[in-house]
Amino acid sequence: MTWDPRAEKIVADPGQLEGVEAAIHLSGASVAGQRWTAAYKRELSESRVGSTRAIVRLLTGLRQPPRTLVVASAVGIYGDRGDEVLDESSAPGAGFLADLCRAWESAARPADEAGIRVVHARFGVVLGQGPGALGKMLPVFRWGLGGRLGSGRQWMSWVSVDDAIGAILFALEHELSGPVNVVAPNAVTNAEFTRALAKQLHRPALLPAPAFALRLVLGQMADEALLASALVAPAKLLGAGFRFAHPTIEEALRAAVWSKPASQQVS
């Protein structure tokens, strides 16, 4: 099987996929870490919207399509909403990231129309080992150079990698559909997150990154991905009885910072 999201095309032997129970699609270029130039915005869109169209086209063309399709989305769909509590019934917000998430979710509509149960997993910041958001922060904080972003008052909706995986499996098993907020039940402000991470690492966190400097270096990405506030609740997961392994930021960071990578674990 070959994958070319830019061409919105998957080359595959459909026989390999006939009769599968579910498909999970988590593709997408990283939102954080660099300026959103026009070229990078196209990459963000193609890696999400284009790839979703490709996989939906493949699945709906099968003689025995899967019963369920889980497609990644993000809490960025809600935009910058201050202290407003947001759940799956909340309207989308404004901005490039919100528009991107709307298009991402809309790309899966043909699957829903074909009778496939579609779950839009709206992820918060996923905390785990590896090259994700936390992986980019850890070296800076370990050097004692970490600090809040801007005022630090913006809400940060997060989830541990274990709970992110658990939520996907739970959604598959419990017939959830439509948008599902994959976030822990205890969002924190950026300042609270900064203090919690510094405490886990036994380091100070006294060097804030001023909003103007973030905007100067990162442009629109700073406003929409680093300084935006989204206080998101996992209403559907909690309502269906999902139990979080790491419901607090302290538990999630302890697991992410101090657990051994899978490659180092002894079976």
Short mmCIF file of C-alpha atoms in Angstrom, two decimals, residues 112-248:
data_model
loop_
_atom_site.label_atom_id
_atom_site.label_comp_id
_atom_site.label_asym_id
_atom_site.label_seq_id
_atom_site.Cartn_x
_atom_site.Cartn_y
_atom_site.Cartn_z
CA ASP A 112 -21.10 9.16 7.16
CA GLU A 113 -23.42 9.47 4.18
CA ALA A 114 -22.37 5.95 3.10
CA GLY A 115 -23.47 4.55 6.47
CA ILE A 116 -20.09 4.39 8.20
CA ARG A 117 -20.12 5.60 11.81
CA VAL A 118 -17.69 8.52 11.93
CA VAL A 119 -15.96 9.73 15.09
CA HIS A 120 -14.12 13.07 15.00
CA ALA A 121 -11.55 12.78 17.79
CA ARG A 122 -10.89 16.38 18.79
CA PHE A 123 -7.53 16.08 20.52
CA GLY A 124 -6.08 18.54 22.95
CA VAL A 125 -2.32 18.74 23.49
CA VAL A 126 -1.21 15.10 23.74
CA LEU A 127 1.40 14.61 26.48
CA GLY A 128 3.75 11.71 25.96
CA GLN A 129 7.28 10.78 25.05
CA GLY A 130 8.45 11.33 21.50
CA PRO A 131 8.58 14.25 19.08
CA GLY A 132 5.27 15.88 20.08
CA ALA A 133 4.59 19.08 22.01
CA LEU A 134 6.07 17.86 25.29
CA GLY A 135 9.15 16.50 23.53
CA LYS A 136 9.87 20.00 22.20
CA MET A 137 9.44 21.57 25.63
CA LEU A 138 11.45 19.13 27.75
CA PRO A 139 14.99 20.19 26.73
CA VAL A 140 14.23 23.86 27.42
CA PHE A 141 12.70 23.10 30.82
CA ARG A 142 15.51 20.70 31.74
CA TRP A 143 17.99 23.52 31.13
CA GLY A 144 15.98 25.68 33.53
CA LEU A 145 14.99 28.02 30.69
CA GLY A 146 11.25 27.30 30.66
CA GLY A 147 8.49 29.75 31.46
CA ARG A 148 4.91 30.69 30.74
CA LEU A 149 3.81 31.81 27.29
CA GLY A 150 2.49 35.35 27.20
CA SER A 151 0.29 36.08 30.20
CA GLY A 152 0.00 32.38 31.03
CA ARG A 153 -3.73 32.86 31.66
CA GLN A 154 -4.81 31.04 28.51
CA TRP A 155 -6.47 27.66 29.07
CA MET A 156 -4.64 24.59 27.82
CA SER A 157 -6.70 21.47 27.18
CA TRP A 158 -4.48 18.41 27.28
CA VAL A 159 -4.59 14.61 27.44
CA SER A 160 -2.02 11.94 28.26
CA VAL A 161 -1.00 9.71 25.37
CA ASP A 162 -2.36 6.68 27.28
CA ASP A 163 -5.76 8.32 27.66
CA ALA A 164 -5.73 9.45 24.02
CA ILE A 165 -5.30 5.84 22.91
CA GLY A 166 -7.81 4.65 25.48
CA ALA A 167 -10.39 7.19 24.31
CA ILE A 168 -10.11 6.00 20.70
CA LEU A 169 -10.65 2.40 21.73
CA PHE A 170 -13.51 3.43 24.03
CA ALA A 171 -15.22 5.35 21.21
CA LEU A 172 -14.97 2.27 18.99
CA GLU A 173 -16.42 -0.04 21.63
CA HIS A 174 -19.17 2.26 22.91
CA GLU A 175 -20.72 3.40 19.64
CA LEU A 176 -19.81 7.06 20.06
CA SER A 177 -20.16 9.17 16.93
CA GLY A 178 -19.62 12.71 15.71
CA PRO A 179 -17.27 15.04 17.59
CA VAL A 180 -15.63 13.63 20.71
CA ASN A 181 -13.36 15.87 22.79
CA VAL A 182 -10.27 13.83 23.64
CA VAL A 183 -9.04 15.93 26.56
CA ALA A 184 -8.57 15.31 30.26
CA PRO A 185 -11.33 16.57 32.58
CA ASN A 186 -8.99 19.04 34.28
CA ALA A 187 -7.72 21.69 31.88
CA VAL A 188 -5.02 24.00 33.22
CA THR A 189 -3.80 27.46 32.37
CA ASN A 190 -0.47 27.74 30.65
CA ALA A 191 1.01 29.14 33.86
CA GLU A 192 -0.24 26.12 35.84
CA PHE A 193 1.16 23.76 33.23
CA THR A 194 4.52 25.54 33.36
CA ARG A 195 4.71 25.22 37.16
CA ALA A 196 3.70 21.55 37.06
CA LEU A 197 6.30 20.64 34.43
CA ALA A 198 9.06 22.57 36.21
CA LYS A 199 8.18 20.80 39.46
CA GLN A 200 8.38 17.37 37.83
CA LEU A 201 11.84 18.20 36.50
CA HIS A 202 13.01 19.92 39.72
CA ARG A 203 13.94 23.01 37.74
CA PRO A 204 12.97 26.68 37.93
CA ALA A 205 10.65 28.14 35.30
CA LEU A 206 11.36 31.83 35.55
CA LEU A 207 11.83 32.92 31.94
CA PRO A 208 8.47 33.81 30.38
CA ALA A 209 8.16 34.17 26.63
CA PRO A 210 6.45 37.55 26.01
CA ALA A 211 3.51 37.49 23.62
CA PHE A 212 5.08 40.12 21.36
CA ALA A 213 8.25 38.04 20.98
CA LEU A 214 6.26 34.89 20.14
CA ARG A 215 4.28 36.83 17.53
CA LEU A 216 7.48 38.31 16.10
CA VAL A 217 9.08 34.89 15.66
CA LEU A 218 6.08 32.68 14.90
CA GLY A 219 3.42 35.03 13.57
CA GLN A 220 -0.12 33.69 13.30
CA MET A 221 0.87 30.33 14.76
CA ALA A 222 1.70 32.01 18.08
CA ASP A 223 -1.74 33.63 18.36
CA GLU A 224 -3.75 30.55 17.38
CA ALA A 225 -1.69 27.65 18.77
CA LEU A 226 0.29 29.03 21.74
CA LEU A 227 -1.60 32.04 23.08
CA ALA A 228 -5.19 31.02 22.30
CA SER A 229 -7.40 29.88 25.18
CA ALA A 230 -9.65 26.80 24.93
CA LEU A 231 -11.28 25.44 28.09
CA VAL A 232 -12.57 22.17 26.65
CA ALA A 233 -14.55 19.49 28.50
CA PRO A 234 -14.71 15.78 27.51
CA ALA A 235 -18.49 15.68 27.91
CA LYS A 236 -19.18 12.71 25.64
CA LEU A 237 -16.43 10.54 27.11
CA LEU A 238 -17.48 11.26 30.69
CA GLY A 239 -21.15 10.82 29.86
CA ALA A 240 -20.44 7.38 28.39
CA GLY A 241 -18.42 6.31 31.44
CA PHE A 242 -14.82 6.66 30.26
CA ARG A 243 -12.33 6.59 33.13
CA PHE A 244 -9.13 8.57 32.69
CA ALA A 245 -5.86 6.92 33.73
CA HIS A 246 -4.28 10.36 34.18
CA PRO A 247 -6.99 12.89 35.07
CA THR A 248 -4.63 15.53 36.52
#
